[in-house]
Short mmCIF file of C-alpha atoms in Angstrom, two decimals:
data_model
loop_
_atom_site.label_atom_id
_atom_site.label_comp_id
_atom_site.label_asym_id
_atom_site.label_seq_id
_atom_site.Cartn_x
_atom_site.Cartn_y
_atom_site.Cartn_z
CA UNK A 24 36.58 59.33 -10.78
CA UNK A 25 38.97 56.67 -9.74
CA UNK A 26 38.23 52.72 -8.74
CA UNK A 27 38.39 53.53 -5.63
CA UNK A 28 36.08 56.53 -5.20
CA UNK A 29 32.68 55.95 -3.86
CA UNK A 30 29.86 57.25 -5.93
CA UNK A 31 26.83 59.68 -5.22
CA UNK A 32 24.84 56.70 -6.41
CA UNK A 33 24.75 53.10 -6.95
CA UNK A 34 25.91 51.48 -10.01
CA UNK A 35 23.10 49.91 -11.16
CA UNK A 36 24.53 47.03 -13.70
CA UNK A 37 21.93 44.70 -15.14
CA UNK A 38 20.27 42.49 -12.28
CA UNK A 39 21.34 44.64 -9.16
CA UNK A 40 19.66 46.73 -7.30
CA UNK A 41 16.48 47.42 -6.54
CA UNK A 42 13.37 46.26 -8.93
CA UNK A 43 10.17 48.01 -7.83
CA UNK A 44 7.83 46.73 -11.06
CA UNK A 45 5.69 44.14 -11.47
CA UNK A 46 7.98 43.24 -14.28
CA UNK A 47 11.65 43.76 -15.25
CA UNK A 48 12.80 44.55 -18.70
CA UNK A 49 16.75 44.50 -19.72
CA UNK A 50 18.22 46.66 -22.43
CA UNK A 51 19.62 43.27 -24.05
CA UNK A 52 20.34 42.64 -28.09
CA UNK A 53 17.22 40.78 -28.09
CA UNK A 54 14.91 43.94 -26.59
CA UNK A 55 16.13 46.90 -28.03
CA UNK A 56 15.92 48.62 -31.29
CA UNK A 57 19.06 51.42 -31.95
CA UNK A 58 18.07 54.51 -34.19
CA UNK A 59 14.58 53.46 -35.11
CA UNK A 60 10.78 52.86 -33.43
CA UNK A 61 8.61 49.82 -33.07
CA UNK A 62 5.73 49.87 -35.75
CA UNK A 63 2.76 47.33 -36.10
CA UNK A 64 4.75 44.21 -37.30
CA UNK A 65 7.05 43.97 -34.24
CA UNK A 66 7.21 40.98 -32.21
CA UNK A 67 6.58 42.30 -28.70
CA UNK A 68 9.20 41.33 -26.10
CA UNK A 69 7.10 41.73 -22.85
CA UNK A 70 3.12 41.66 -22.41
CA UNK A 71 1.61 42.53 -19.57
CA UNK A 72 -2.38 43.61 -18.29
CA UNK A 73 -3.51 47.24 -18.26
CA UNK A 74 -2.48 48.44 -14.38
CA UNK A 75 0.62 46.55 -14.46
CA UNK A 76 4.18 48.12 -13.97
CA UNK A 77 7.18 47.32 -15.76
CA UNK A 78 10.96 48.41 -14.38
CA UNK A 79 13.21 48.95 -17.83
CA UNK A 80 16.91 49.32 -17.68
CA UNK A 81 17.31 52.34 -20.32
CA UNK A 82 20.62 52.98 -21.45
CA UNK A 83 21.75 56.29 -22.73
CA UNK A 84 23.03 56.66 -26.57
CA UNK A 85 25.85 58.88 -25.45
CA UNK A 86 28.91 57.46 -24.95
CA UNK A 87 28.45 54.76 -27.42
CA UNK A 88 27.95 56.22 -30.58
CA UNK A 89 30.54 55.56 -33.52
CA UNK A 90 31.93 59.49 -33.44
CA UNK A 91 32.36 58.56 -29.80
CA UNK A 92 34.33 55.37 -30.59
CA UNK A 93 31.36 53.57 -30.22
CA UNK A 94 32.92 51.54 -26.61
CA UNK A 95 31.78 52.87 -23.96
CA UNK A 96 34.29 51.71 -21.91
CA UNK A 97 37.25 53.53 -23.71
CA UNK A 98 34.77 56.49 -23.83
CA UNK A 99 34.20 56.80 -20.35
CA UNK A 100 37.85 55.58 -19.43
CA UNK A 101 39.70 58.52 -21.21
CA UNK A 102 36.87 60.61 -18.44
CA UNK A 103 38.56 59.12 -15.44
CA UNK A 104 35.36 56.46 -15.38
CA UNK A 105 36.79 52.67 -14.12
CA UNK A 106 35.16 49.92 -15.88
CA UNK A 107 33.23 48.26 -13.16
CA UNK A 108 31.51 52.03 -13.44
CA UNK A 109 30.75 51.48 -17.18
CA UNK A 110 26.74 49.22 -17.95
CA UNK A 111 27.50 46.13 -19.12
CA UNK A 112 24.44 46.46 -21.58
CA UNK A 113 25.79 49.64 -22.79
CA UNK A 114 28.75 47.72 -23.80
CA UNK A 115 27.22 44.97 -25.50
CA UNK A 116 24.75 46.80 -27.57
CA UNK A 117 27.35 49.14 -28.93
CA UNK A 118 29.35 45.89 -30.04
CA UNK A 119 26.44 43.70 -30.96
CA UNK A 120 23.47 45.74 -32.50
CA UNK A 121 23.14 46.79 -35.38
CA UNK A 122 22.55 50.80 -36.24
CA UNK A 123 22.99 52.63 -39.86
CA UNK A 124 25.21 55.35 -39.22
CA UNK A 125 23.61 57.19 -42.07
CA UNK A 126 20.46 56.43 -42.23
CA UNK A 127 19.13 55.61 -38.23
CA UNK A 128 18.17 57.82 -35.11
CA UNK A 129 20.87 57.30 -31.97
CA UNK A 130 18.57 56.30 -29.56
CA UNK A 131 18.58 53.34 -27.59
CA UNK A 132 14.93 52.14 -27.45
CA UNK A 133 13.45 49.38 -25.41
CA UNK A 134 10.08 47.39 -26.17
CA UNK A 135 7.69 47.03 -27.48
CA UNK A 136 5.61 45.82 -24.77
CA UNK A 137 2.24 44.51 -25.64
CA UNK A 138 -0.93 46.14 -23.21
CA UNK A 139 -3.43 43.82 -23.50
CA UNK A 140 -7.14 45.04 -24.50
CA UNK A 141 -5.13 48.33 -25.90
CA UNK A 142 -7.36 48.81 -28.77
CA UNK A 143 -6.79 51.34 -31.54
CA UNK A 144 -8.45 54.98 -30.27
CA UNK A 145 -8.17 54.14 -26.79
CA UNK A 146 -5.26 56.45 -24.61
CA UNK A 147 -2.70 54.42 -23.20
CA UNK A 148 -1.84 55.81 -19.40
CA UNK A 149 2.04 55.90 -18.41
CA UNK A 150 2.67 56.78 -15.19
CA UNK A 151 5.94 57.54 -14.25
CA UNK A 152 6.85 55.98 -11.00
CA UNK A 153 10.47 56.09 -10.36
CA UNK A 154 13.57 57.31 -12.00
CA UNK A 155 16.46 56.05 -10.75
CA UNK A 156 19.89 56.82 -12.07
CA UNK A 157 21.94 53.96 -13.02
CA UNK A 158 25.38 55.65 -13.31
CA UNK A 159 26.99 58.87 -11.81
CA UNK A 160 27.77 60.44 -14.87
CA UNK A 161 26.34 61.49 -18.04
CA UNK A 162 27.15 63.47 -21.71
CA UNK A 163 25.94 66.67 -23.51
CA UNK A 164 27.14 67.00 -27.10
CA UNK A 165 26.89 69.73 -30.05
CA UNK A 166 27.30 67.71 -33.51
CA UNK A 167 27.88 69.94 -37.00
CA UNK A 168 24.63 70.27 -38.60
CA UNK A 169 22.43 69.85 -35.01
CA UNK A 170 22.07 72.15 -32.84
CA UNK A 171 19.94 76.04 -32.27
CA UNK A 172 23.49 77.32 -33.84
CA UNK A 173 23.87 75.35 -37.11
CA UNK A 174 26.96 76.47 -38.80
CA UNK A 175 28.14 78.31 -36.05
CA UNK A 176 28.40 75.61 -33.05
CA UNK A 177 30.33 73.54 -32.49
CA UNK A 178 33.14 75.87 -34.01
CA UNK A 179 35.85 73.43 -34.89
CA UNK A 180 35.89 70.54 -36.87
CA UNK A 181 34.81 67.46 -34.51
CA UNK A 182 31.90 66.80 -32.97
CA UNK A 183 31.51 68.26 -28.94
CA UNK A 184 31.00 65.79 -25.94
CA UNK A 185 30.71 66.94 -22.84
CA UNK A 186 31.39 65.01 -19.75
CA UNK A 187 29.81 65.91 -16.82
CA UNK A 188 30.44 63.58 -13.51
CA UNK A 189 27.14 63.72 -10.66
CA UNK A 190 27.94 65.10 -7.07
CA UNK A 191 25.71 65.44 -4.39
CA UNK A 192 25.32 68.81 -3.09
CA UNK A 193 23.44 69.65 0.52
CA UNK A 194 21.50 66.35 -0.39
CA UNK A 195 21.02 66.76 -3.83
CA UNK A 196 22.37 65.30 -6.72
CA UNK A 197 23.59 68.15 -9.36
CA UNK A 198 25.44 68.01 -12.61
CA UNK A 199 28.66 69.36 -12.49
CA UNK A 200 30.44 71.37 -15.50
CA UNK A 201 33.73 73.50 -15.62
CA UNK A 202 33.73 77.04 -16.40
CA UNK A 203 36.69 76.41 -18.62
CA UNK A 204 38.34 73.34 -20.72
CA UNK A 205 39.70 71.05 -18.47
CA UNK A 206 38.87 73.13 -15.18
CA UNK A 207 37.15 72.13 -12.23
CA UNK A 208 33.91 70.92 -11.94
CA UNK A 209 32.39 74.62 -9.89
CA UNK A 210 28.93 74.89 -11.90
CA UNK A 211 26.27 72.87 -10.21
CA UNK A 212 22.54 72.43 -11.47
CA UNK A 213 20.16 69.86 -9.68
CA UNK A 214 19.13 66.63 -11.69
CA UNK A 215 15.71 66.57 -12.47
CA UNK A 216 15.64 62.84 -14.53
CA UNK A 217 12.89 61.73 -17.21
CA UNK A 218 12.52 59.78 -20.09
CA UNK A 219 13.21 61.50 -23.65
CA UNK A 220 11.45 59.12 -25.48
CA UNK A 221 8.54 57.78 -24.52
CA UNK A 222 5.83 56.28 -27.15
CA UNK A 223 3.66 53.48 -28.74
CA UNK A 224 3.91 51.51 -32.37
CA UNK A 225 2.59 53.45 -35.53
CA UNK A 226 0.08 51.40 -37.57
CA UNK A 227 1.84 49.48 -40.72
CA UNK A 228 5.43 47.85 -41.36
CA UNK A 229 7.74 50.22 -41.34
CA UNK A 230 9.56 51.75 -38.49
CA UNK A 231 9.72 55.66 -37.70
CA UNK A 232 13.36 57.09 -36.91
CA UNK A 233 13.97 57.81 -33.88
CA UNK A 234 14.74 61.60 -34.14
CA UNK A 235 11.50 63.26 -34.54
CA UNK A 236 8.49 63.16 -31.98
CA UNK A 237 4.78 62.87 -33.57
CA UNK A 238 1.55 62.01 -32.92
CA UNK A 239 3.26 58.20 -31.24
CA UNK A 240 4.53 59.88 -28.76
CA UNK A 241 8.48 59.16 -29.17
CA UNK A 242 11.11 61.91 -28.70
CA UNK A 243 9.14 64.12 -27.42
CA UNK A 244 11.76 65.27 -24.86
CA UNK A 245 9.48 67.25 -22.45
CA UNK A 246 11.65 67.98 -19.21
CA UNK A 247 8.43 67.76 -16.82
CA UNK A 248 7.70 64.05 -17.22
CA UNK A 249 9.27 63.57 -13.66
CA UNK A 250 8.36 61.22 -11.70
CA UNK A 251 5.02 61.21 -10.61
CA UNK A 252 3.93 62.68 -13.80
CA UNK A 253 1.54 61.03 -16.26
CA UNK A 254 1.74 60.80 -20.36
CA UNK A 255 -1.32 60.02 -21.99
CA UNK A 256 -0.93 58.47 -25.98
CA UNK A 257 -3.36 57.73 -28.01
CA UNK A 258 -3.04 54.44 -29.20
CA UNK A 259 -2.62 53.33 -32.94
CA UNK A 260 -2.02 48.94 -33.31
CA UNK A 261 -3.42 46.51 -31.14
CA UNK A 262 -1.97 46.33 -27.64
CA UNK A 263 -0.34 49.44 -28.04
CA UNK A 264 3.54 48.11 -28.69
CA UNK A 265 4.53 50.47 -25.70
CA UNK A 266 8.70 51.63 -25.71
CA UNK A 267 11.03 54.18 -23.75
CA UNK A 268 14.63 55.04 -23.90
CA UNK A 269 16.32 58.32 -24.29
CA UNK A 270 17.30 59.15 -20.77
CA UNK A 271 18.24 62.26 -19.37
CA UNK A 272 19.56 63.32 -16.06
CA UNK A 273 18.20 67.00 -16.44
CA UNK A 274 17.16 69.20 -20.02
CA UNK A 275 16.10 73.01 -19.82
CA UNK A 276 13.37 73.99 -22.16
CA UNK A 277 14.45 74.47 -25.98
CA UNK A 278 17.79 71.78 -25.68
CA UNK A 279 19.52 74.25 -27.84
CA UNK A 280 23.02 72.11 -27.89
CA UNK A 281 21.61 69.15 -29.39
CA UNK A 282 20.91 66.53 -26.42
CA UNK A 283 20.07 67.06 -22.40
CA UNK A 284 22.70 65.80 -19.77
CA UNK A 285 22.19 62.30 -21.26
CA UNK A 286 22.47 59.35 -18.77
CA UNK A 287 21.03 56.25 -17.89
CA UNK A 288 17.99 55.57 -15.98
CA UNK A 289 16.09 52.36 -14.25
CA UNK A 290 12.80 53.61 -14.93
CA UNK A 291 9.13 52.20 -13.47
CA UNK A 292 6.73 52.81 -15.45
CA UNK A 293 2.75 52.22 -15.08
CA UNK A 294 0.59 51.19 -18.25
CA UNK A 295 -3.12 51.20 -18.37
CA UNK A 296 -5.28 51.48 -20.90
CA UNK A 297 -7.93 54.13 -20.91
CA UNK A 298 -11.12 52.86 -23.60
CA UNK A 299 -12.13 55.34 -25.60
CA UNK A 300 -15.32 56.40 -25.02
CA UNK A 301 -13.49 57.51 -21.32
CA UNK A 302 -10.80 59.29 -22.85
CA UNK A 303 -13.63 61.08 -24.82
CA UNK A 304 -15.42 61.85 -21.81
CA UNK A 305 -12.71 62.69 -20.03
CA UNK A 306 -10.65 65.24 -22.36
CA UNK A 307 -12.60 65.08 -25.60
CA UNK A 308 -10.49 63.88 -28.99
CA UNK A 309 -6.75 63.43 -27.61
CA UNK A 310 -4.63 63.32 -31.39
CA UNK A 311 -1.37 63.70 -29.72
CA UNK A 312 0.70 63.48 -26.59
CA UNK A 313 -0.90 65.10 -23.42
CA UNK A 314 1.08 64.96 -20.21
CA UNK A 315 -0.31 65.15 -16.77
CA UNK A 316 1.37 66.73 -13.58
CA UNK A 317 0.51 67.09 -10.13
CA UNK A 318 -0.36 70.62 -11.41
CA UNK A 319 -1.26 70.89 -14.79
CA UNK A 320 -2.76 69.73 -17.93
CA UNK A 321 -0.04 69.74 -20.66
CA UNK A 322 -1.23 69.84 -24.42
CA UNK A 323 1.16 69.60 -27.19
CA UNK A 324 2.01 70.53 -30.48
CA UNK A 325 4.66 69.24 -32.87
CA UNK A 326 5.76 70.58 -36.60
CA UNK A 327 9.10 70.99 -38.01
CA UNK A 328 8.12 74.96 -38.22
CA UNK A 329 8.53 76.00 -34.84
CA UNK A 330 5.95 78.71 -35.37
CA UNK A 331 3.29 75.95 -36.71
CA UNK A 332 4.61 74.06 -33.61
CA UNK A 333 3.16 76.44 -31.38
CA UNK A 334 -0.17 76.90 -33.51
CA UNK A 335 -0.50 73.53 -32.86
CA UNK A 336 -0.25 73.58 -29.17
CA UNK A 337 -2.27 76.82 -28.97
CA UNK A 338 -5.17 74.13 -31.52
CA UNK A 339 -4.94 71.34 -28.90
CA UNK A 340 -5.08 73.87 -25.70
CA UNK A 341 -8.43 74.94 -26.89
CA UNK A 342 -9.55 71.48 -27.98
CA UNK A 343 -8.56 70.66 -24.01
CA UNK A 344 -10.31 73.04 -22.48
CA UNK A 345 -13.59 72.84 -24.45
CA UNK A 346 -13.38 68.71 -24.27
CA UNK A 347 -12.60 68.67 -20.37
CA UNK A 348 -14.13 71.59 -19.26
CA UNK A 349 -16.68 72.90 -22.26
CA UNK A 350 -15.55 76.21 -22.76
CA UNK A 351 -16.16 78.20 -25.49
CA UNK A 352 -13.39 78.68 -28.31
CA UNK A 353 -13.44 82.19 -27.39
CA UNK A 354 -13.23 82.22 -23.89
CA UNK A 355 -10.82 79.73 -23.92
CA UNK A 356 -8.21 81.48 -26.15
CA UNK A 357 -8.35 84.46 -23.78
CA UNK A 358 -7.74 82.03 -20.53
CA UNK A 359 -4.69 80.94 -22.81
CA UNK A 360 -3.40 84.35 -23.25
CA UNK A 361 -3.83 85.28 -20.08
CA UNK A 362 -2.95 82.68 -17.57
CA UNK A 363 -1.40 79.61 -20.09
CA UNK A 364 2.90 79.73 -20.33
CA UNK A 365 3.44 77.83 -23.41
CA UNK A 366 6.66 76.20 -22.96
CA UNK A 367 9.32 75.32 -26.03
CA UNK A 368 10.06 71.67 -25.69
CA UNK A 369 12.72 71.30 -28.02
CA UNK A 370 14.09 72.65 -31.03
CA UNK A 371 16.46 70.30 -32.22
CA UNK A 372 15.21 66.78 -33.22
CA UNK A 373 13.97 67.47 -37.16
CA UNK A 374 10.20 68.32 -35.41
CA UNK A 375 10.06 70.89 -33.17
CA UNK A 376 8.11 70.82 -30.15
CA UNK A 377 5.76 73.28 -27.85
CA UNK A 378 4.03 72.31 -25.17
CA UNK A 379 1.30 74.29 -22.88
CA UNK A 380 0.87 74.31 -18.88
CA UNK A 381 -2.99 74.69 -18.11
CA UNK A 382 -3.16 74.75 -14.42
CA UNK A 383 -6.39 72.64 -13.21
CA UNK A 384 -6.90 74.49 -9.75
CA UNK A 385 -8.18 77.48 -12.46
CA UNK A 386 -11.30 74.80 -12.85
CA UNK A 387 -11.83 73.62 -9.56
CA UNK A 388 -15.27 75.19 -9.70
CA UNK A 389 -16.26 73.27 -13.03
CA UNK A 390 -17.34 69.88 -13.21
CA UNK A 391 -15.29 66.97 -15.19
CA UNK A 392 -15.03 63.50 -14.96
CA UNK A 393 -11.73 61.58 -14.59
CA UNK A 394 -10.24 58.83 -17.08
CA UNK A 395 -11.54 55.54 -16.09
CA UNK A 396 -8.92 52.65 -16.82
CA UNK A 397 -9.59 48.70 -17.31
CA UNK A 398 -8.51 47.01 -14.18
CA UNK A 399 -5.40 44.88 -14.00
CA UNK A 400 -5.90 41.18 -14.59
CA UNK A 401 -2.16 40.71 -14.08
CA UNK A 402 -1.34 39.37 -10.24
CA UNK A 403 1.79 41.23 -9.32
CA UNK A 404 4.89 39.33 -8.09
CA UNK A 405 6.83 40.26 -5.09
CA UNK A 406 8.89 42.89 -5.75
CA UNK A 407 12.47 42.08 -5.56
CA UNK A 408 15.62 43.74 -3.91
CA UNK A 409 18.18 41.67 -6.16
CA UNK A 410 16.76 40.34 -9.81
CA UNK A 411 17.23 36.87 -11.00
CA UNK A 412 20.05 36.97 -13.51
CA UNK A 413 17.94 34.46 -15.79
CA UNK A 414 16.10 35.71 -18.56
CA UNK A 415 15.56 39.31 -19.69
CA UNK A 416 12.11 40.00 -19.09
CA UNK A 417 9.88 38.68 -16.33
#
């Protein structure tokens, strides 16, 4: 890439660039946790008021993991990457943090931050505002034992990591690959970024791993949490203990090599808190992720039996629709089968993952109520253009 070469897109170090939230949270030692999730006993390292927004620095696993060296910026350097091009927080939480090789996930997770008046039962409301990529590069790798193709991908003995450098093509940023080892970069596909992992704290003291999605929300790795988008959660400790990480620069359905085009993101994200009684009223009993798009309602359903997976989904589809819109179970599973794609989230993160797209224009003609939220008592600051370098967290 060369130290001279400009860049499709800014580097985005800690404390430059652009800060659109009400409040900005680093990916520092202090407000991260590598490999696992926040449960009920964390300390939270931000809290804000329901209708606030909060810019997080997420930085991407890949590229810092011990079969990669863990330093990022030999990684990236044997890649043609220069150092100024290489996060400064990706290189201090590789040498600084603290991960079990053995026994802990490899994401990079940043939080908890405390919702105020986020009561067990309620939903919590992310809204995804912007997605901004912090680097113009990322990673896909196939590791033995991961993968759609255990035992028969990757074929030799080491682990596969993929570079793949960002170019901007008629406008657009793409992903670039090689046809063949050490080619050049021809094969283009457009960057659609979201956030793998987005969840909230699971009741008692121990802390989930960071691999498989649930009911928290987590890795739930569904590519159409753009932005614009909305995740709904329901929420399980007081104030929620909200947390993202896992970037990606783009993921098809299924992530059959084991991750997306992993990169990191400076991500804006909305949290309000929906009571329950609302959420009730609004989409009946919510016991798992639901994403929102500009489009459609987007159930899910999680097992480590891919096949139970999408029982699951097809479960909370028809929960959905009677909830929202009270249809009957049997009406309802013939509007699934005939107008519902049921999509394959992933398949390779210990739980598998299905989720549905119900299109709302279908029910324009039936009545429903929308989610009301608790106002923010928070009084925004002025966004900034270039973040104080003191502190972590405002």
């Amino acid at each position: 890439m060369g130290s001279g070469a400009a860049t499709p897109v800014p580097i985005l170090q800690p404390g430059v660039g652009a800060v659109p939230g009400d409040h900005y949270l680093r990916a520092t030692p202090d407000t991260v946790l590598w490999g696992r999730l926040p449960c009920a006993s964390d300390t939270a390292v931000l809290e804000i008021a329901s209708g606030a927004s909060v810019t997080f620095d997420t930085v991407s696993h890949e590229g810092i993991l011990d079969d990669q060296g863990r330093d990022p910026a030999a990684f990236f350097s044997a890649h043609g990457v220069p150092r100024e091009q290489v996060l400064d927080d990706a290189v201090e939480i590789a040498a600084s943090v603290s991960r079990d090789v053995m026994a802990d996930g490899p994401h990079v997770v940043v939080g908890p931050v405390h919702v105020r008046d986020a009561h067990p039962g309620d939903l919590l409301k992310i809204t995804v505002e912007t997605l901004v990529p912090r680097v113009p590069y990322g990673v896909i790798s196939n590791r033995h034992g991961k993968g759609a193709l255990v035992g028969e991908l990757p074929r030799g003995e080491h682990n596969v990591s993929v570079f793949a450098a960002v170019a901007e093509r008629g406008g657009i940023l793409h992903g670039t690959l090689p046809v063949v080892e050490g080619g050049d970069p021809v094969v283009a596909f457009p960057l659609a970024p979201f956030l793998g992992t987005m969840g909230v704290a699971v009741a008692g003291e121990q802390r989930p791993h960071s691999v498989p999605p649930g009911t928290h929300g987590g890795n739930i790795d569904i590519n159409l949490l753009v932005e614009g988008t909305i995740l709904y959660l329901p929420v399980q400790v007081e104030g929620a203990l909200a947390y993202v990480g896992d970037p990606h620069f783009a993921q098809g359905d299924g992530e059959v090599a084991l991750t997306a085009l992993e990169a990191s993101l400076r991500a804006t994200l909305r949290f309000e808190v929906i009571p329950a009684d609302a959420a009730r009223a609004a989409f009946g009993e919510v016991t798992g992720p639901l994403v929102r798009t500009p489009d459609y309602l987007v159930p899910t359903g999680m097992d480590p039996d891919l096949d139970a997976a999408m029982r699951a989904c097809v479960r909370s589809s028809l929960a959905l629709l009677h909830g929202r819109w009270g249809m009957d179970e049997h009406l309802g599973y013939a509007y699934l089968s005939a107008a519902t794609d049921f999509d394959i989230s992933q398949v390779v993160d210990i739980v598998s993952g299905v989720h549905a797209r119900i299109r709302e224009a279908d029910f324009a003609g039936v009545p429903s109520v929308e989610p009301v939220v608790l106002a923010s008592a928070d009084t925004p600051r002025v966004p900034s253009a270039a973040p104080s370098s003191e502190g972590d967290a405002e």
